[in-house]
XYZ file of C-alpha atoms in Angstrom:
438
model
C -40.238 52.826 4.726
C -40.448 55.770 2.343
C -41.885 55.625 -1.173
C -39.685 55.331 -4.244
C -37.332 56.601 -5.394
C -35.248 55.634 -2.389
C -31.529 54.954 -2.705
C -30.133 51.649 -1.416
C -26.626 51.532 0.088
C -23.688 49.593 -1.295
C -23.744 45.887 -0.504
C -22.691 44.844 2.983
C -22.288 41.840 5.250
C -22.055 41.151 8.958
C -22.785 44.388 10.856
C -23.034 46.118 7.468
C -26.309 44.322 6.734
C -27.918 46.799 9.108
C -27.338 49.475 6.462
C -28.836 47.343 3.681
C -32.027 46.855 5.674
C -32.481 50.327 7.088
C -30.407 53.021 5.392
C -32.311 54.939 2.715
C -32.078 58.358 1.079
C -35.454 59.503 -0.253
C -37.681 62.495 -0.983
C -40.486 63.236 1.466
C -42.643 66.346 1.832
C -40.288 68.660 -0.017
C -37.099 67.460 1.679
C -34.300 64.977 1.155
C -34.575 62.524 4.047
C -31.721 60.292 5.185
C -32.489 57.366 7.466
C -29.420 55.547 8.731
C -28.873 53.433 11.893
C -31.849 54.768 13.806
C -31.305 58.454 13.029
C -33.119 60.707 10.573
C -31.740 63.808 8.881
C -33.871 66.159 6.767
C -32.411 68.545 4.200
C -35.067 70.993 2.891
C -35.360 71.497 -0.849
C -36.052 74.915 -2.356
C -35.777 78.327 -0.715
C -33.592 78.080 2.366
C -32.339 74.641 1.381
C -31.016 72.730 -1.613
C -31.562 74.526 -4.910
C -29.203 72.682 -7.256
C -26.759 69.788 -7.308
C -23.361 69.287 -8.897
C -21.905 65.885 -9.699
C -18.122 66.013 -9.468
C -17.291 63.343 -12.023
C -13.840 62.199 -10.935
C -12.134 60.392 -13.818
C -9.943 58.241 -11.586
C -7.686 57.878 -8.591
C -4.824 59.770 -10.229
C -6.964 62.885 -10.648
C -8.089 62.582 -7.034
C -4.483 62.507 -5.848
C -3.584 65.530 -7.941
C -6.453 67.601 -6.592
C -6.860 67.409 -2.803
C -10.486 67.680 -1.795
C -11.821 65.897 -4.850
C -13.517 62.536 -4.308
C -12.094 59.230 -5.471
C -12.661 57.369 -8.694
C -16.449 57.119 -8.373
C -17.398 60.772 -7.939
C -19.468 62.787 -5.501
C -22.724 64.753 -5.574
C -22.673 68.123 -3.830
C -25.919 69.870 -2.946
C -25.873 73.680 -3.025
C -28.191 76.431 -1.842
C -29.322 79.496 -3.793
C -26.051 81.312 -3.075
C -23.953 78.411 -4.297
C -22.839 77.454 -0.798
C -22.542 73.698 -0.089
C -25.365 72.263 2.037
C -24.679 68.546 1.831
C -22.684 65.993 -0.097
C -22.689 62.264 -0.747
C -20.270 59.846 -2.385
C -22.189 58.084 -5.156
C -20.539 54.683 -4.660
C -22.041 54.550 -1.168
C -25.465 54.307 -2.856
C -24.539 51.896 -5.658
C -25.546 48.411 -4.413
C -23.064 46.495 -6.572
C -20.103 48.825 -5.867
C -18.198 46.369 -3.568
C -18.081 43.803 -6.391
C -16.777 46.192 -9.065
C -13.358 47.768 -9.661
C -13.246 51.386 -8.415
C -14.441 53.815 -11.060
C -15.716 51.093 -13.409
C -19.059 52.920 -13.574
C -18.936 56.649 -14.207
C -20.830 59.665 -15.472
C -24.491 59.472 -16.450
C -24.517 55.689 -16.113
C -23.417 55.923 -12.479
C -26.108 58.491 -11.703
C -28.804 56.331 -13.304
C -27.757 53.024 -11.778
C -27.386 54.393 -8.261
C -30.746 56.192 -8.510
C -29.252 59.613 -7.749
C -30.515 61.084 -11.039
C -34.067 59.863 -10.406
C -34.015 61.002 -6.780
C -32.966 64.555 -7.623
C -35.457 64.708 -10.478
C -38.253 63.681 -8.096
C -37.063 66.371 -5.647
C -37.064 69.001 -8.400
C -33.348 69.684 -7.998
C -31.467 70.337 -11.260
C -28.269 68.313 -11.583
C -25.150 69.540 -13.345
C -21.932 67.664 -14.070
C -18.555 69.192 -13.225
C -15.928 67.204 -15.044
C -13.103 69.741 -14.754
C -11.120 71.420 -11.987
C -12.950 74.759 -12.062
C -16.396 73.188 -11.798
C -15.308 71.036 -8.866
C -13.869 73.996 -6.975
C -16.973 76.119 -7.515
C -19.116 73.355 -6.008
C -17.164 73.450 -2.735
C -16.379 70.381 -0.658
C -18.084 70.982 2.716
C -21.628 70.360 3.935
C -23.169 67.525 5.928
C -22.593 63.996 4.703
C -25.599 62.083 3.406
C -23.985 58.658 3.496
C -25.654 55.438 4.689
C -23.586 55.409 7.862
C -20.721 53.212 9.077
C -20.827 49.446 8.785
C -19.935 49.016 12.467
C -22.214 50.322 15.248
C -21.218 53.372 17.274
C -20.926 51.461 20.563
C -18.224 49.242 19.063
C -16.126 52.203 17.951
C -16.540 53.886 21.338
C -15.365 50.802 23.236
C -12.386 50.311 20.930
C -11.432 54.002 21.039
C -11.597 54.364 24.831
C -9.872 51.030 25.502
C -7.233 51.730 22.850
C -6.411 55.145 24.293
C -6.068 53.804 27.816
C -4.024 50.815 26.643
C -1.586 52.935 24.650
C -1.125 55.309 27.582
C -0.454 52.432 29.982
C 1.781 50.706 27.421
C 3.925 53.842 27.021
C 4.443 54.183 30.766
C 5.213 50.478 31.241
C 7.727 50.361 28.379
C 9.678 53.385 29.591
C 9.584 52.481 33.294
C 12.066 50.258 35.075
C 9.385 49.058 37.459
C 5.667 49.120 36.724
C 3.111 49.221 39.564
C 0.674 46.335 39.711
C -2.388 48.503 39.115
C -0.906 49.820 35.868
C -0.176 46.327 34.564
C -3.724 45.366 35.529
C -5.090 48.345 33.568
C -2.909 47.388 30.611
C -4.201 43.811 30.604
C -7.878 44.663 31.022
C -7.875 47.303 28.289
C -6.066 44.880 25.960
C -8.807 42.334 26.681
C -11.501 44.833 25.657
C -10.616 44.446 21.960
C -11.245 40.669 21.672
C -14.287 40.901 23.956
C -15.773 43.749 21.915
C -15.246 41.820 18.686
C -16.931 38.735 20.165
C -19.790 40.916 21.439
C -20.120 42.381 17.955
C -20.549 38.876 16.534
C -23.323 38.180 19.021
C -24.941 41.572 18.403
C -24.914 40.914 14.653
C -26.581 37.530 15.049
C -29.178 38.947 17.433
C -30.051 41.799 15.096
C -30.261 39.432 12.125
C -32.784 37.273 13.979
C -34.995 40.278 14.720
C -35.227 41.617 11.162
C -38.538 41.203 9.427
C -38.713 41.204 5.637
C -41.500 40.034 3.360
C -40.012 37.381 1.074
C -42.135 36.650 -1.986
C -39.817 34.003 -3.414
C -36.403 32.560 -2.652
C -34.383 31.178 -5.568
C -31.292 29.111 -4.746
C -28.629 27.865 -7.181
C -29.170 24.607 -8.998
C -25.744 23.940 -10.545
C -24.946 21.518 -13.338
C -22.900 18.432 -12.410
C -19.229 19.304 -12.556
C -19.804 23.069 -12.248
C -17.553 23.181 -9.183
C -20.239 24.138 -6.663
C -19.371 23.690 -3.002
C -21.502 23.078 0.067
C -20.943 26.687 1.164
C -22.081 28.007 -2.222
C -25.332 26.046 -2.078
C -26.012 26.944 1.543
C -25.328 30.659 1.431
C -26.000 31.936 -2.089
C -29.536 32.952 -3.017
C -31.665 35.454 -4.875
C -34.545 36.790 -2.756
C -37.573 38.442 -4.239
C -38.963 40.705 -1.508
C -41.969 42.982 -1.586
C -39.861 46.069 -2.364
C -36.424 44.708 -3.193
C -34.548 42.144 -5.215
C -31.673 40.859 -3.071
C -28.659 38.859 -4.230
C -26.710 37.151 -1.432
C -23.275 35.647 -1.996
C -21.501 32.865 -0.139
C -19.688 35.385 2.100
C -23.014 36.660 3.452
C -22.809 39.935 1.509
C -26.137 41.200 0.226
C -26.842 43.522 -2.691
C -30.258 45.196 -2.597
C -31.939 46.458 -5.775
C -35.197 48.360 -6.002
C -38.178 46.664 -7.660
C -39.901 49.968 -8.440
C -38.900 53.535 -9.172
C -36.638 55.065 -11.815
C -33.608 52.954 -10.861
C -35.361 49.611 -10.451
C -34.437 46.336 -12.107
C -36.693 46.263 -15.155
C -35.896 43.170 -17.186
C -34.606 39.593 -17.066
C -32.568 38.642 -20.135
C -31.639 35.046 -20.852
C -28.403 34.991 -22.824
C -27.593 32.128 -25.195
C -24.537 31.307 -27.300
C -24.478 30.832 -31.062
C -25.936 27.322 -30.759
C -28.837 28.431 -28.576
C -27.407 27.003 -25.354
C -28.137 29.235 -22.305
C -25.036 30.800 -20.792
C -26.532 33.151 -18.242
C -29.194 35.551 -17.052
C -28.839 39.328 -16.878
C -30.702 41.573 -14.455
C -31.062 44.854 -16.318
C -31.966 48.270 -15.014
C -32.550 51.725 -16.503
C -30.703 52.442 -19.729
C -30.381 48.666 -20.246
C -27.464 48.597 -17.799
C -26.616 45.106 -16.515
C -26.899 45.196 -12.717
C -26.062 41.523 -12.138
C -25.231 38.432 -14.190
C -26.081 34.887 -13.110
C -24.120 32.116 -14.896
C -26.613 29.525 -16.124
C -24.438 26.505 -15.217
C -24.352 27.600 -11.577
C -27.955 28.726 -11.150
C -30.339 26.974 -13.524
C -28.628 23.995 -15.232
C -29.271 21.443 -12.489
C -32.230 19.202 -11.775
C -34.264 22.009 -10.168
C -32.972 24.748 -12.441
C -36.004 24.987 -14.719
C -38.286 25.336 -11.709
C -36.037 28.014 -10.203
C -36.019 29.993 -13.442
C -39.792 29.874 -13.795
C -40.300 30.882 -10.143
C -37.915 33.804 -10.563
C -39.744 35.051 -13.653
C -43.135 34.638 -12.000
C -42.224 36.221 -8.655
C -40.467 39.292 -10.053
C -43.115 40.007 -12.684
C -40.360 41.465 -14.880
C -40.278 41.470 -18.646
C -38.359 38.413 -19.848
C -36.466 38.397 -23.136
C -33.693 36.433 -24.830
C -30.432 37.593 -26.367
C -28.081 35.514 -28.505
C -24.351 36.158 -28.552
C -22.853 36.629 -31.964
C -19.504 35.275 -33.087
C -16.968 34.609 -30.350
C -18.141 37.327 -27.990
C -17.511 36.613 -24.328
C -20.173 36.967 -21.675
C -20.561 39.091 -19.717
C -18.825 42.086 -21.214
C -16.821 43.969 -18.600
C -16.959 43.670 -14.802
C -20.392 42.918 -13.397
C -21.831 41.630 -10.137
C -22.544 37.911 -10.016
C -19.750 36.346 -12.030
C -17.419 35.959 -9.042
C -19.879 34.417 -6.577
C -18.041 31.067 -6.604
C -14.386 31.561 -5.564
C -11.768 29.475 -7.322
C -10.326 27.939 -4.145
C -11.467 27.056 -0.656
C -9.014 29.553 0.804
C -10.618 32.379 -1.166
C -14.056 31.248 -0.010
C -12.994 31.243 3.647
C -11.500 34.715 3.330
C -14.698 35.993 1.727
C -16.855 34.448 4.456
C -14.713 35.560 7.390
C -16.371 37.941 9.842
C -15.657 41.440 8.495
C -12.919 43.513 10.052
C -12.328 47.227 10.321
C -10.443 49.335 7.806
C -7.245 48.448 9.674
C -7.720 44.837 8.574
C -4.980 42.439 9.663
C -3.213 45.241 11.525
C -6.055 45.454 14.050
C -5.874 41.707 14.728
C -2.083 41.862 15.038
C -2.300 44.696 17.582
C -4.861 42.782 19.659
C -2.701 39.643 19.602
C 0.354 41.668 20.602
C -1.610 43.290 23.424
C -2.632 39.902 24.809
C 0.922 38.521 24.640
C 2.296 41.693 26.231
C -0.221 41.313 29.065
C 1.078 37.815 29.811
C 4.695 39.017 29.757
C 3.998 41.923 32.110
C 1.907 39.749 34.402
C 4.842 37.374 34.813
C 7.143 40.366 35.314
C 5.220 41.726 38.329
C 4.242 38.344 39.768
C 6.677 38.745 42.686
C 5.827 42.352 43.621
C 2.099 42.237 42.875
C 0.991 38.599 42.692
C -2.736 39.352 42.471
C -2.408 41.857 39.632
C 0.122 39.622 37.899
C -2.175 36.595 37.965
C -5.102 38.603 36.605
C -2.910 40.072 33.837
C -1.687 36.623 32.786
C -5.252 35.263 32.807
C -6.571 38.265 30.845
C -3.813 37.919 28.252
C -4.420 34.195 27.842
C -8.176 34.730 27.587
C -7.638 37.399 24.922
C -5.581 34.983 22.832
C -8.229 32.270 23.201
C -11.036 34.650 22.173
C -9.120 35.465 19.024
C -7.855 31.986 18.167
C -11.010 29.929 18.729
C -13.353 31.730 16.267
C -10.617 31.664 13.622
C -9.911 27.968 14.162
C -13.606 27.047 14.065
C -14.082 29.055 10.868
C -11.105 27.423 9.150
C -11.874 23.851 10.267
C -15.568 24.112 9.381
C -14.654 25.452 5.972
C -12.000 22.845 5.233
C -13.942 19.849 6.559
C -17.498 20.737 5.501
C -18.365 23.942 3.680
C -15.643 24.235 1.049
C -15.838 20.645 -0.134
C -17.565 19.691 -3.412
C -21.346 19.575 -3.166
C -21.355 15.939 -4.372
C -24.494 16.274 -6.455
C -26.619 17.290 -3.461
C -29.554 19.557 -4.031
C -29.418 23.092 -2.595
C -32.067 22.130 -0.033
C -29.984 19.146 1.155
C -26.823 21.270 1.350
C -28.622 23.923 3.405
C -29.589 21.307 5.970
């Protein structure tokens, strides 16, 4: 792993945890070095490479729609050579760990550059950074160049299988729909390619578990929630949520398995723990603060440190991180925390919300992808029955493949829902986090 400063990607879960563990953008030997999913890309700095950078500070989604080619609400850094030609670019939200938990564009400008670590990274590389907040500045910076993002959440093999199978299935589907009679081999091709989707998704689950078991991280301390009685904690919350102090990172994990990685050293590291109290001196929460005193995460006291083991957890967190610890008292009727911040939504209001958050992640197509796979399986059964007389062998295989596809989709969903309803999303019943984890 490279020395700091090294940018961490936005929080991820499932296959996306691969990015959290391995994707980094750093400065090494006079070059910007991107490591993502087993590949390395080097962009030289100085003569013949990057000479300056421009941050296109997009003020919001409306501006992005009005100006094609501009990034979305978060903004984008474009790296230029000595002639002003674009060399590379990167969307800043891809390197802001807490971005998935915040509304789009809620962090902007200088604060976004500091919190993501982009400002510190470019300073260490000796690349001057300018801000283009208007149309002319954005156009001058160009919009091409290689992408220096942390890579896709899903592995390449998964996309290849889905793309090839999807193309073949759609081709076969088109012929079958517009033909009065479909040959058995075509129905067989239709059914087998439709089955590839559910099988690939199941293989992705196994691949994710296998990769998770092989990862090696040095954990200095592991702090789990110790909620107060009546705080509404569930078994899932106590089992899955934790704050890990690692040798190089501070990692917050939520009950959906999503992890947010923060640096422990470098210009964008977490620098301070602040215990916040109300006007009476009662603790209400803990803030993890970074450069510029920006709050990176907020941990409600009643959920993390108000229980029987809370005092021990708080002392272990302070000791393991080695951070400066201070106290801040709220004045008047001020609410805490102020504005959107990671950590306040770790305990969903209902069991249904918790199960949706913990569901195995899907692609950008979301429910549409699942609906297409279910339709493909049902269509395979229908076509298998249709050709059963003319091609009994192909028809039987098509029916079996369609039924198997439906089972491979229904069983994981049913297990997830039943386990959540019967065990994980029930009240913790005063059990300690250690008991709930067992």
